[in-house]
PDB file of C-alpha atoms in Angstrom:
ATOM      1  CA  UNK O 244     -15.505  -3.893  13.033  1.00 78.00           C
ATOM      2  CA  UNK O 245     -13.016  -2.300  10.846  1.00 77.00           C
ATOM      3  CA  UNK O 246     -14.419  -3.478   7.438  1.00 78.00           C
ATOM      4  CA  UNK O 247     -17.736  -1.834   8.923  1.00 78.00           C
ATOM      5  CA  UNK O 248     -15.714   1.784   8.696  1.00 81.00           C
ATOM      6  CA  UNK O 249     -13.953   1.627   6.033  1.00 82.00           C
ATOM      7  CA  UNK O 250     -16.092  -0.157   3.272  1.00 84.00           C
ATOM      8  CA  UNK O 251     -19.980  -0.047   5.127  1.00 87.00           C
ATOM      9  CA  UNK O 252     -21.694  -1.223   2.006  1.00 87.00           C
ATOM     10  CA  UNK O 253     -19.548  -4.313   1.299  1.00 88.00           C
ATOM     11  CA  UNK O 254     -20.268  -5.048   5.437  1.00 89.00           C
ATOM     12  CA  UNK O 255     -23.706  -5.197   5.125  1.00 89.00           C
ATOM     13  CA  UNK O 256     -23.450  -6.831   1.577  1.00 90.00           C
ATOM     14  CA  UNK O 257     -21.337  -9.660   3.742  1.00 90.00           C
ATOM     15  CA  UNK O 258     -24.232 -10.467   5.704  1.00 89.00           C
ATOM     16  CA  UNK O 259     -26.499 -11.284   2.984  1.00 90.00           C
ATOM     17  CA  UNK O 260     -28.400  -7.169   3.604  1.00 89.00           C
ATOM     18  CA  UNK O 261     -27.805  -6.751  -0.531  1.00 92.00           C
ATOM     19  CA  UNK O 262     -30.384  -4.166  -0.865  1.00 93.00           C
ATOM     20  CA  UNK O 263     -29.585  -1.845   2.569  1.00 90.00           C
ATOM     21  CA  UNK O 264     -25.878  -2.353   0.861  1.00 91.00           C
ATOM     22  CA  UNK O 265     -27.140  -0.721  -2.211  1.00 92.00           C
ATOM     23  CA  UNK O 266     -28.451   2.276  -0.585  1.00 90.00           C
ATOM     24  CA  UNK O 267     -25.620   2.532   1.337  1.00 89.00           C
ATOM     25  CA  UNK O 268     -23.115   2.468  -1.352  1.00 89.00           C
ATOM     26  CA  UNK O 269     -25.251   5.428  -2.445  1.00 90.00           C
ATOM     27  CA  UNK O 270     -24.868   7.285   0.662  1.00 87.00           C
ATOM     28  CA  UNK O 271     -21.249   6.337   0.786  1.00 87.00           C
ATOM     29  CA  UNK O 272     -20.507   7.727  -2.796  1.00 88.00           C
ATOM     30  CA  UNK O 273     -20.694  11.244  -1.708  1.00 84.00           C
ATOM     31  CA  UNK O 274     -18.399  12.745   0.304  1.00 76.00           C
ATOM     32  CA  UNK O 275     -20.606  13.732   2.871  1.00 83.00           C
ATOM     33  CA  UNK O 276     -22.716  10.712   3.348  1.00 85.00           C
ATOM     34  CA  UNK O 277     -19.338   8.567   4.098  1.00 82.00           C
ATOM     35  CA  UNK O 278     -19.586   9.233   8.142  1.00 87.00           C
ATOM     36  CA  UNK O 279     -23.019   8.178   8.310  1.00 89.00           C
ATOM     37  CA  UNK O 280     -22.822   5.320   6.496  1.00 89.00           C
ATOM     38  CA  UNK O 281     -19.809   3.946   8.085  1.00 88.00           C
ATOM     39  CA  UNK O 282     -21.843   5.300  11.701  1.00 91.00           C
ATOM     40  CA  UNK O 283     -25.033   2.958  10.022  1.00 88.00           C
ATOM     41  CA  UNK O 284     -22.948   0.014   9.137  1.00 91.00           C
ATOM     42  CA  UNK O 285     -21.051   0.155  12.698  1.00 92.00           C
ATOM     43  CA  UNK O 286     -24.608   0.399  14.804  1.00 92.00           C
ATOM     44  CA  UNK O 287     -26.064  -2.461  12.097  1.00 92.00           C
ATOM     45  CA  UNK O 288     -23.293  -4.706  13.189  1.00 91.00           C
ATOM     46  CA  UNK O 289     -22.969  -3.993  16.568  1.00 94.00           C
ATOM     47  CA  UNK O 290     -26.895  -4.682  16.668  1.00 94.00           C
ATOM     48  CA  UNK O 291     -26.988  -8.163  15.059  1.00 93.00           C
ATOM     49  CA  UNK O 292     -23.880  -9.314  17.231  1.00 94.00           C
ATOM     50  CA  UNK O 293     -25.931  -8.155  20.184  1.00 95.00           C
ATOM     51  CA  UNK O 294     -29.290 -10.043  18.746  1.00 94.00           C
ATOM     52  CA  UNK O 295     -27.078 -12.953  18.409  1.00 94.00           C
ATOM     53  CA  UNK O 296     -26.088 -13.300  22.092  1.00 96.00           C
ATOM     54  CA  UNK O 297     -29.572 -12.607  23.168  1.00 96.00           C
ATOM     55  CA  UNK O 298     -30.520 -14.912  21.263  1.00 95.00           C
ATOM     56  CA  UNK O 299     -27.857 -17.858  22.565  1.00 94.00           C
ATOM     57  CA  UNK O 300     -29.030 -16.494  26.175  1.00 93.00           C
ATOM     58  CA  UNK O 301     -32.338 -17.176  25.581  1.00 92.00           C
ATOM     59  CA  UNK O 302     -31.827 -20.656  24.588  1.00 92.00           C
ATOM     60  CA  UNK O 303     -29.594 -21.356  27.558  1.00 89.00           C
ATOM     61  CA  UNK O 304     -32.034 -20.328  29.812  1.00 89.00           C
ATOM     62  CA  UNK O 305     -34.809 -22.470  28.314  1.00 89.00           C
ATOM     63  CA  UNK O 306     -32.457 -25.783  28.662  1.00 88.00           C
ATOM     64  CA  UNK O 307     -31.943 -24.929  32.840  1.00 83.00           C
ATOM     65  CA  UNK O 308     -35.508 -24.444  32.700  1.00 81.00           C
ATOM     66  CA  UNK O 309     -35.895 -28.086  31.937  1.00 70.00           C
TER      67      UNK O 309
END
């Protein structure tokens, strides 16, 4: 999460979202754009983590139904 706030573009790049990372870097280059870029990266990271949790729960529920 710290990486998403300090270096938002790098947070996207590490997760494999290269084009999004480039767009975020362009936004981050401007001083005014730094805050929206950091918020965008943090929200994206939280959404990705939530998606992983949901997938894990869905798999567990499917296994319990059998």
